[in-house]
Short mmCIF file of C-alpha atoms and ligand atoms in Angstrom, two decimals:
data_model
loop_
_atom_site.label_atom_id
_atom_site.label_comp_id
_atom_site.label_asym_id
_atom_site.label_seq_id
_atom_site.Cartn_x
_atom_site.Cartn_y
_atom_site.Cartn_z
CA UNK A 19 103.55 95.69 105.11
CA UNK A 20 102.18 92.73 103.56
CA UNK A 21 102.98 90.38 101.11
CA UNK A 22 99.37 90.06 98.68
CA UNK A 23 98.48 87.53 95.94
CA UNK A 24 97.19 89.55 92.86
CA UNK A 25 94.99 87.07 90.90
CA UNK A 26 94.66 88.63 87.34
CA UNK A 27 97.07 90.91 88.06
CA UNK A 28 98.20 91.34 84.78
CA UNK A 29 94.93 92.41 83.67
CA UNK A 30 93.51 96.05 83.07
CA UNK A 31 92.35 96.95 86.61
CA UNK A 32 94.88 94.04 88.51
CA UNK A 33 98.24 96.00 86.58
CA UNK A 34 97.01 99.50 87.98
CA UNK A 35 96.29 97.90 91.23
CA UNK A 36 99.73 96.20 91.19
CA UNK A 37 101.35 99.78 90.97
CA UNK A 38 99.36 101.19 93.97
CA UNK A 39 100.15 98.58 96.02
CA UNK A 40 104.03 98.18 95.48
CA UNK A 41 103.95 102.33 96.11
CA UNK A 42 102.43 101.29 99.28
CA UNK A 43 105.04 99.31 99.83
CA UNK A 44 103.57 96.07 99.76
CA UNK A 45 105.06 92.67 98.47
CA UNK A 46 103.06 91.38 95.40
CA UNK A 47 102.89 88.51 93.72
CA UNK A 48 100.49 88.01 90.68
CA UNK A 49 99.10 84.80 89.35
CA UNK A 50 97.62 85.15 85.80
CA UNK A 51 97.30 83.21 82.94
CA UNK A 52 97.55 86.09 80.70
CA UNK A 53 94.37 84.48 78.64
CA UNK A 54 93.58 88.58 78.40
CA UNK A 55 96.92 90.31 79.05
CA UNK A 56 100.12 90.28 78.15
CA UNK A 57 103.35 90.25 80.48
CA UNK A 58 104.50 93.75 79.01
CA UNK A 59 101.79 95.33 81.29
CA UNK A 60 104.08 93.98 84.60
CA UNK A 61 106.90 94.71 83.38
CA UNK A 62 105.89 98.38 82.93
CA UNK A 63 104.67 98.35 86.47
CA UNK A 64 107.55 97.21 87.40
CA UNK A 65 109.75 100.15 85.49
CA UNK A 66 107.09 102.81 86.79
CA UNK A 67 107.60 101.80 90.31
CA UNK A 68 111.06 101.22 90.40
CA UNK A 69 110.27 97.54 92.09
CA UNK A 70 109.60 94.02 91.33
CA UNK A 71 106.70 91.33 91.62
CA UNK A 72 106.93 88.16 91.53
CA UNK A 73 104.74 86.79 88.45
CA UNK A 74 103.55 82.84 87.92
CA UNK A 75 101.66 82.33 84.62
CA UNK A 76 99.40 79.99 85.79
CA UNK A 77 95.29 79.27 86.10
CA UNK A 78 93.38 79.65 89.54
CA UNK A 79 91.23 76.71 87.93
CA UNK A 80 94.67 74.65 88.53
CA UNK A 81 95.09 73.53 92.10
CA UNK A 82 98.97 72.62 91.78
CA UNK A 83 99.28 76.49 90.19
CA UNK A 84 97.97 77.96 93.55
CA UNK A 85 99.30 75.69 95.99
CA UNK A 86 103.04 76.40 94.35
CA UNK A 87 102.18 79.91 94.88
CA UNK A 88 101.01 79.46 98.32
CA UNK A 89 104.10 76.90 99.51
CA UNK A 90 106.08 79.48 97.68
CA UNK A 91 105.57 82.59 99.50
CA UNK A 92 103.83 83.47 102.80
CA UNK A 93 100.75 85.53 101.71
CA UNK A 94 98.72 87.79 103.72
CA UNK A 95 95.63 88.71 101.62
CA UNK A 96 94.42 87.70 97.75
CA UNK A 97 92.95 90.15 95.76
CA UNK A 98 91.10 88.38 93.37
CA UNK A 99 90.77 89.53 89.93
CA UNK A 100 91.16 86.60 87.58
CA UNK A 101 88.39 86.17 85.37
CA UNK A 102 86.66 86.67 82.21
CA UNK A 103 84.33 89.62 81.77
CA UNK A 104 82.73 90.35 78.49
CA UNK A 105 79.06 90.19 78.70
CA UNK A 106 78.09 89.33 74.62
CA UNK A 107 80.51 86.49 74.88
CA UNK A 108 79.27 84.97 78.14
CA UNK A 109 76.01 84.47 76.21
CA UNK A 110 78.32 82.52 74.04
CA UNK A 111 79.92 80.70 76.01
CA UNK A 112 78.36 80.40 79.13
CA UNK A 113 80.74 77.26 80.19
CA UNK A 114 83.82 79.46 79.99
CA UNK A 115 82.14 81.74 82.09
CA UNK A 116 80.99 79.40 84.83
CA UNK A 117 84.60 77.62 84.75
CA UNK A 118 86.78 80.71 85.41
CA UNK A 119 84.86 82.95 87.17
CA UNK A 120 82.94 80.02 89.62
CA UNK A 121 84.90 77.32 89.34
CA UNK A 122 88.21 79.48 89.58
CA UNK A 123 87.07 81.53 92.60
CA UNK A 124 86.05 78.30 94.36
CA UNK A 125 89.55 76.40 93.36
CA UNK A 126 91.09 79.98 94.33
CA UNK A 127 89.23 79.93 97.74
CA UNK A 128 90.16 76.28 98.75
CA UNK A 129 93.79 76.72 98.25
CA UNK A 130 93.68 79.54 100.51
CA UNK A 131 92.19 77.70 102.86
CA UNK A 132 94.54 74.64 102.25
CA UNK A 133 96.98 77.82 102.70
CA UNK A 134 95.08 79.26 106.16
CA UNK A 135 95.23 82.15 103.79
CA UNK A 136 91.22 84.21 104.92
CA UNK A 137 91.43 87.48 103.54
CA UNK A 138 90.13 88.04 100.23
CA UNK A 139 89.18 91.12 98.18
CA UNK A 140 86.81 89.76 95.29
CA UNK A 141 86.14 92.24 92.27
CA UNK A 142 82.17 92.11 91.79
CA UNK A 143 80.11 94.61 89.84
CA UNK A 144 76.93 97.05 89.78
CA UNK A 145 75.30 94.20 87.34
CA UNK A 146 74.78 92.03 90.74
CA UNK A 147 71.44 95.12 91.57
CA UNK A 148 68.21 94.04 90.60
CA UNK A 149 67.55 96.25 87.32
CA UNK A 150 64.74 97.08 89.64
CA UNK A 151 66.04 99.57 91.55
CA UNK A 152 66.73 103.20 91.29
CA UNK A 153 69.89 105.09 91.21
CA UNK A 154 72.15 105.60 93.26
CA UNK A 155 72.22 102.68 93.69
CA UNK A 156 73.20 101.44 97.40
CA UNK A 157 74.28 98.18 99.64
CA UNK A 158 70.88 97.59 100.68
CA UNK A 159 69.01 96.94 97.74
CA UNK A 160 68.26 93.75 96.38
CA UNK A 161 70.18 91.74 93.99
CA UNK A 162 68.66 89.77 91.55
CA UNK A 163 70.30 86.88 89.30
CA UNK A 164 71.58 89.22 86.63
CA UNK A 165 70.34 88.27 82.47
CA UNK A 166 73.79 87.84 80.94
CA UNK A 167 76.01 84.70 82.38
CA UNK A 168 78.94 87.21 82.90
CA UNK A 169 76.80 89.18 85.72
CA UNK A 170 75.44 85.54 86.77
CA UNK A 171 78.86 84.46 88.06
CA UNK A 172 79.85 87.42 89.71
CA UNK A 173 76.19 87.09 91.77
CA UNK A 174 76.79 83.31 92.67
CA UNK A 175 80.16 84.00 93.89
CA UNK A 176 79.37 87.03 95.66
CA UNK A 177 76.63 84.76 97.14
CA UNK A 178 79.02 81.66 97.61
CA UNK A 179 81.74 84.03 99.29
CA UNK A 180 79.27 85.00 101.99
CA UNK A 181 77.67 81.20 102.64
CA UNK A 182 81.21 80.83 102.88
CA UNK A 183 81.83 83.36 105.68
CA UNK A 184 79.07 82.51 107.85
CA UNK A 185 80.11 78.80 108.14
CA UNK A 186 83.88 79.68 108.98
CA UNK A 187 84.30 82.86 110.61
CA UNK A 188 88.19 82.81 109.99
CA UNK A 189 87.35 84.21 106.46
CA UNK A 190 87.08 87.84 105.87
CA UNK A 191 85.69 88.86 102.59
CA UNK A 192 85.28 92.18 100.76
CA UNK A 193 82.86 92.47 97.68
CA UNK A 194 84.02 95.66 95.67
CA UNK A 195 81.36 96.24 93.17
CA UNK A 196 82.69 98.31 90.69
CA UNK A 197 80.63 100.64 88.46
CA UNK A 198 81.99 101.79 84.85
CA UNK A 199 86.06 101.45 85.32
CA UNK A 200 87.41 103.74 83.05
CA UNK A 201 91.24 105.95 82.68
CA UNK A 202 94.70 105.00 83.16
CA UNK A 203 97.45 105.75 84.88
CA UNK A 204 98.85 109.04 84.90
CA UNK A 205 102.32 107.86 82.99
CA UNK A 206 100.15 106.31 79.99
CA UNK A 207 102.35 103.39 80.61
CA UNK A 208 99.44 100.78 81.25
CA UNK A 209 95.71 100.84 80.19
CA UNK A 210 93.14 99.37 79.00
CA UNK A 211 93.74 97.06 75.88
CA UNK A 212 91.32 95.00 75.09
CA UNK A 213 91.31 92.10 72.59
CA UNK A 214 89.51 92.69 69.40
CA UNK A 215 86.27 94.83 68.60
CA UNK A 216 85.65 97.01 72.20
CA UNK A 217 82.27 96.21 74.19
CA UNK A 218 82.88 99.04 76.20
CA UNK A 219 82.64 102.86 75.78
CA UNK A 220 85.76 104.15 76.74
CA UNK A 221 87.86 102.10 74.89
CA UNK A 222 85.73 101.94 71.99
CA UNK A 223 86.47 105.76 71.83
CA UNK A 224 89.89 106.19 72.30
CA UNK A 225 90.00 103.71 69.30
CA UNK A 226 87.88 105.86 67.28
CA UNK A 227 90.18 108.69 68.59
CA UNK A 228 93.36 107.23 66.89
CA UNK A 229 92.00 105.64 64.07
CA UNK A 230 91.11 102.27 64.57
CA UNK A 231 87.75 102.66 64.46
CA UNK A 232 85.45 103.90 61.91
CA UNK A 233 83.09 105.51 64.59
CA UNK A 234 81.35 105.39 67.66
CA UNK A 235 77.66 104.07 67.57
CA UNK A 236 75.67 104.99 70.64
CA UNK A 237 73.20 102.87 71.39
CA UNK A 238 69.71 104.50 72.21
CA UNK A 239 68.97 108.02 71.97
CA UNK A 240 65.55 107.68 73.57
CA UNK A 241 66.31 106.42 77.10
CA UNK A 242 64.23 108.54 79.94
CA UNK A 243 67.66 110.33 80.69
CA UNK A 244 68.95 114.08 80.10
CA UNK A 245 69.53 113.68 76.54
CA UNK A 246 68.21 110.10 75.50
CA UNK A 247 71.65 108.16 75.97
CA UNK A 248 72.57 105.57 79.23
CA UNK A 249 74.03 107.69 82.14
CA UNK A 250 76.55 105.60 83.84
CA UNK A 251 79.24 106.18 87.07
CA UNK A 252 82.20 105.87 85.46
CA UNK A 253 85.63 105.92 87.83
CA UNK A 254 88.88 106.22 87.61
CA UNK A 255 91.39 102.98 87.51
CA UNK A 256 93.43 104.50 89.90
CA UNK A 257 90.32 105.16 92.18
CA UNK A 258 89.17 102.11 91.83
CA UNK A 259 92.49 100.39 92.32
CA UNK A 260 93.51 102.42 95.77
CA UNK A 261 89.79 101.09 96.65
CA UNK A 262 91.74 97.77 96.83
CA UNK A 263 94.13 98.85 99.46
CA UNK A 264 91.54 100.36 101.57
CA UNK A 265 89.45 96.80 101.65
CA UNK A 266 92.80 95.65 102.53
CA UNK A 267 92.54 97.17 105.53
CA UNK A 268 89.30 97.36 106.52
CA UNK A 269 89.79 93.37 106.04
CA UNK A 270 92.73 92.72 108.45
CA UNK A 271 90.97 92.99 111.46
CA UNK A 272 87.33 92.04 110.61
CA UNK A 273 85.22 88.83 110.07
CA UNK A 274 82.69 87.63 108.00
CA UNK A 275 81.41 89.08 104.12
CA UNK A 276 80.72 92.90 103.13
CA UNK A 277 80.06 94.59 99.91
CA UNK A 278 81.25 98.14 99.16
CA UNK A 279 80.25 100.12 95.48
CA UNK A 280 83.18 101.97 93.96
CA UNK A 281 81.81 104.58 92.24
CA UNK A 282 81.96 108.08 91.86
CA UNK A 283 78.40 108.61 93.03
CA UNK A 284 77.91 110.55 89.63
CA UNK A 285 76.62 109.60 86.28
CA UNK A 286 77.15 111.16 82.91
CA UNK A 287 75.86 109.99 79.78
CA UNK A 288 77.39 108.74 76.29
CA UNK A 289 76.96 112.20 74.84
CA UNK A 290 78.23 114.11 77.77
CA UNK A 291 81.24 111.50 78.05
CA UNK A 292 82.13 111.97 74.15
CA UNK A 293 81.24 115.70 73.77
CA UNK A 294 83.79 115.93 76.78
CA UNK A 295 86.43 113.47 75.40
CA UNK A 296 86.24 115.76 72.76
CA UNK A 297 86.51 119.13 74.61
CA UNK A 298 89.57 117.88 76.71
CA UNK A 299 91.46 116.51 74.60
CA UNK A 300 90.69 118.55 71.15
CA UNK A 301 90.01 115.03 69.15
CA UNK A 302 86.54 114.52 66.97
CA UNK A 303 84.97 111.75 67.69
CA UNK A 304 82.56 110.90 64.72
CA UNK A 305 79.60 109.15 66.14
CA UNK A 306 75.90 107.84 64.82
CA UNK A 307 72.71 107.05 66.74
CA UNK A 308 71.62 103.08 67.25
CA UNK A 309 69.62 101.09 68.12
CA UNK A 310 69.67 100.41 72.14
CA UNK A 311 71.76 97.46 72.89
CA UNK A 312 69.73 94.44 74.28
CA UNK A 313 70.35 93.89 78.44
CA UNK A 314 71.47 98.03 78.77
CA UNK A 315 69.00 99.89 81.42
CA UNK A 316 68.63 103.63 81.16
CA UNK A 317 70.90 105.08 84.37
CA UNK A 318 72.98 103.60 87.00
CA UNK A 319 75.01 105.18 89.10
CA UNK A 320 76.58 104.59 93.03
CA UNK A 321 75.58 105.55 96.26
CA UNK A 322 78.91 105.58 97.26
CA UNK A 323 78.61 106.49 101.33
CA UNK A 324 79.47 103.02 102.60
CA UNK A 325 82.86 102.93 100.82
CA UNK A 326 83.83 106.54 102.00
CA UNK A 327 82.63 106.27 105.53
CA UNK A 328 83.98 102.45 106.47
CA UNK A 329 87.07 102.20 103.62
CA UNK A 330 87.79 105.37 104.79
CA UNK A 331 88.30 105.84 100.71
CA UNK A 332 87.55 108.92 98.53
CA UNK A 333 87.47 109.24 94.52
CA UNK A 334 90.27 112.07 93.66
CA UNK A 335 89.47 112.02 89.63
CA UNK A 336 86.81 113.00 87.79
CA UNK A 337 85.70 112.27 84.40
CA UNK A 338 88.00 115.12 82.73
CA UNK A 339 90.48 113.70 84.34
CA UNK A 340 89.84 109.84 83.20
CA UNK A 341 89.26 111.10 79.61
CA UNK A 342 92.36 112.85 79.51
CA UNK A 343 94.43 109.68 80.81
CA UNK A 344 92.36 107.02 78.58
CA UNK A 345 93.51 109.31 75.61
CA UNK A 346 97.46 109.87 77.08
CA UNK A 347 97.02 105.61 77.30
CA UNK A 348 95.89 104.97 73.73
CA UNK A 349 97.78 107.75 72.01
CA UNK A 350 101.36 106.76 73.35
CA UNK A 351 99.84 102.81 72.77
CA UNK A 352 98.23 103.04 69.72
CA UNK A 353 97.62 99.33 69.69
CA UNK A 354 98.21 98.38 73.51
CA UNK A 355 101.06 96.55 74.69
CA UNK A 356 101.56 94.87 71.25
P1 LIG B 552 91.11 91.90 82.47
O1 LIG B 552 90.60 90.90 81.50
O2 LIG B 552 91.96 93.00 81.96
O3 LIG B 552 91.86 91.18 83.67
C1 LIG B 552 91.55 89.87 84.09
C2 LIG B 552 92.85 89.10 84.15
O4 LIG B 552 92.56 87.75 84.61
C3 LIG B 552 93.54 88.97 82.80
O5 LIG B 552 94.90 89.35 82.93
C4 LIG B 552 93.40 87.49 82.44
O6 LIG B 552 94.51 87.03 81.69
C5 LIG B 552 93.33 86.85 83.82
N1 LIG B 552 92.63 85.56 83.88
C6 LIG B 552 91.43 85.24 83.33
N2 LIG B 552 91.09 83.98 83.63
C7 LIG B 552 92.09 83.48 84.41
C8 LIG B 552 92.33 82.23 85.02
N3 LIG B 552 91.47 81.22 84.90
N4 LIG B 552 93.47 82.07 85.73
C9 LIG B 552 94.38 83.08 85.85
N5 LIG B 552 94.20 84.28 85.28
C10 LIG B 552 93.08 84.49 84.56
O7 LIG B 552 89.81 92.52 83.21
P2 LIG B 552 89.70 93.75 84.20
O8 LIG B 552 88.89 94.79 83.52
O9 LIG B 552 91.01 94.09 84.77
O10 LIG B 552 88.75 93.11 85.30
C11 LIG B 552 89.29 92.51 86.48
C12 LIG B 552 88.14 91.95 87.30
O11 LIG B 552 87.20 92.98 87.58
C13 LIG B 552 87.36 90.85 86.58
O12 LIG B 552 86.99 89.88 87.53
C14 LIG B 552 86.13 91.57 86.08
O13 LIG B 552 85.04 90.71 85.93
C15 LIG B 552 85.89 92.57 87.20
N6 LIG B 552 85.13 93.74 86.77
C16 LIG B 552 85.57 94.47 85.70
C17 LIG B 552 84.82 95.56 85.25
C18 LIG B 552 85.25 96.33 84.04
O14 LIG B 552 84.41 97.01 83.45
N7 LIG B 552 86.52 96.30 83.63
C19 LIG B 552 83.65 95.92 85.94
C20 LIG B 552 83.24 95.16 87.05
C21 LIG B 552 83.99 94.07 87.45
C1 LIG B 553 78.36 102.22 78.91
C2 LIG B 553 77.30 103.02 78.15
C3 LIG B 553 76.13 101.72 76.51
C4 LIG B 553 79.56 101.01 73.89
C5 LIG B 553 79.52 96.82 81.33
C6 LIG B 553 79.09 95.52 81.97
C7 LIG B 553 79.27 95.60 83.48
C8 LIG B 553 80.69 95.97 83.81
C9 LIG B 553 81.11 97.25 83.12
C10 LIG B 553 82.31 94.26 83.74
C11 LIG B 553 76.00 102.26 77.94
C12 LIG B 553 76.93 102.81 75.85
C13 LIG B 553 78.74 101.41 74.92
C14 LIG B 553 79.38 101.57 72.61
C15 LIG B 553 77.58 102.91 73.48
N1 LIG B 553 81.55 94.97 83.27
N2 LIG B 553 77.77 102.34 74.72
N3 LIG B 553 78.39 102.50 72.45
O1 LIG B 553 77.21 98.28 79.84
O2 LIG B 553 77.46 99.98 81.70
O3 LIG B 553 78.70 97.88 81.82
O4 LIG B 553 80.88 97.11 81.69
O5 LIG B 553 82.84 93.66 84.41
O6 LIG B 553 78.94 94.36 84.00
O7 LIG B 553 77.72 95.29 81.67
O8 LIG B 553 79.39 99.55 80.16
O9 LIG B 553 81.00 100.65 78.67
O10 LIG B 553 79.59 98.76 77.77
O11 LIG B 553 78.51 100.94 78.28
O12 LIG B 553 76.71 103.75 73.28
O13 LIG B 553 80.07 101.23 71.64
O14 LIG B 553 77.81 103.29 76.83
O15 LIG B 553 74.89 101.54 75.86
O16 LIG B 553 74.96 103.20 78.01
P1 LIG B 553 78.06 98.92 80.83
P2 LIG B 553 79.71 99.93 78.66
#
């Protein structure tokens, strides 16, 4: 068992993760500077697993933060979620962007190797493929600098990570690019709680669901798709998170930089995903047609073969079952953890 460094941890997809690797039977420690969480979401890990973390507030930007953590406890592996990831604001501002998610992962990267810490899962996305290509989407295609200055950081560090492999082969880096994360875990203990209005789908509807939210406007009904909405991959937290472990160890005993897509390898579009909310969980969700959102392509969706056949990983839930536990989330946590 190893001990693993949980950057972000507190975070939406770094809590769930958390869980899955404690069950596992690892030793974590997380390192967040809850900029976009709250501590209540470790503490409920903590309750639902019966065992404790170690947590440091602190900022991966912050060199004395990581090294404590590092002369603190003898890590194996970082999993590196720390970050900020909402593409509207990143056109905002772009130097917040650059400063956590580059600047961080760099800091984060030369205290590990202050450390002679070399494994590293980094959490990278489906916006790194050139708009380009068609779905499913796999491995081999091309990436191209992504429009919004969110997707633009996670391609530069994906593309810094493996520069940084091939000159120092004691590093051994995974690239999880995730597709639509959506769900929560099965206890509707932690979730998804985002600050303010929702960017995203899923939690845009389980606010609409319980209230908080007027209704749901889909953007485009005229995209060259079955019914005129976006088709996406959406996948399940816990999926995604138990992806994590599997990089893990695929990582131990490797070299150099690989990317994987976590996906489900299906898409579904906005109407299917509320018409199904809906079904599932007997909840209207009122809704009106809008204008497409600017940066949004039609359909993408993974080609998941690579993850299944060399994680040696396979997606259990599908989207019934990640409505259902987005809606158990937001119904017993009307407004989060607050
Ligand atoms: P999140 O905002 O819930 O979690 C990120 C965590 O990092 C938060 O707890 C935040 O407080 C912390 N953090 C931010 N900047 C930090 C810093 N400088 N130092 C220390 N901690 C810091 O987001 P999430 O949805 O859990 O996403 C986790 C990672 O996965 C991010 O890197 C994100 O870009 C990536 N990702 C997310 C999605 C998605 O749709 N949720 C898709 C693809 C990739
Ligand atoms: C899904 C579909 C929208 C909200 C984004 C980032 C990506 C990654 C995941 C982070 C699209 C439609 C949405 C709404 C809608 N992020 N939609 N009404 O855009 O696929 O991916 O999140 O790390 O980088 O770009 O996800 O959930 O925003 O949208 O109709 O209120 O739902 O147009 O078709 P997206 P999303």
């Amino acid at each position: 068992m190893a001990k693993i460094l949980v950057t972000g941890g507190a975070g939406y997809i770094g809590s769930h993760t958390c869980v899955e690797l404690l069950n596992a039977g690892h030793q974590v420690v997380v390192l967040d500077n809850l900029s976009n969480s709250s501590e209540e979401s470790l503490n409920r890990v903590q309750a639902l697993t019966g065992k404790t973390l170690d947590f440091i507030q602190g900022d991966i930007r912050r060199a004395e933060d990581l090294d404590q953590v590092f002369n603190t406890h003898q890590i194996d592996a970082v999993i590196h979620f720390a970050g900020l990831k909402a593409v509207g604001e990143s056109q905002q501002i772009p130097l917040a962007y650059f400063d956590n998610n580059i600047s961080g992962s760099i800091s984060l990267t030369q205290a590990m190797q202050r450390a002679g810490v070399f494994n590293l899962v980094f959490s990278s996305s489906a916006t790194v493929y050139d708009e380009a290509n068609t779905s499913p989407l796999n491995e081999t295609m091309p990436t191209a600098m992504p429009t919004n200055n969110y997707g633009y950081t996670k391609l530069i560090v994906e593309q810094l990570l493996e520069k940084l492999s091939l000159a120092d082969p004691r590093w051994s880096i995974a690239l999880l690019r995730y597709f639509n994360p959506v769900g929560a875990h099965k206890s509707g203990r932690i979730g998804e709680d985002p600050q303010g209005i929702p960017n995203n789908l899923m939690p845009y509807i389980t606010q609409v669901a319980v209230g908080r939210r007027e209704k749901l406007s889909i953007y485009g009904n005229d995209y060259d798709t079955v019914d005129g909405t976006g088709v996406r991959d959406y996948i399940h937290v816990v999926d995604l998170a138990n992806a994590h472990l599997c990089a893990l160890t695929n990582r131990l005993n490797a070299t150099g930089c690989r990317a994987w897509n976590i996906g489900t390898g299906h898409g579904s579009s906005v109407l299917e995903v509320k018409n199904t909310f809906e079904q599932v969980n007997g909840v209207a969700i009122t809704f009106e047609f809008a204008e497409r959102r600017a940066g949004d392509v039609a359909t993408s969706y993974a080609d998941n073969s690579r993850a299944i056949s060399e994680l040696n990983w396979q997606p259990q839930y599908d989207l019934e079952d990640m409505l259902i536990d987005s809606w158990n989330w937001q119904k017993q946590n009307p407004k989060g953890y607050h």
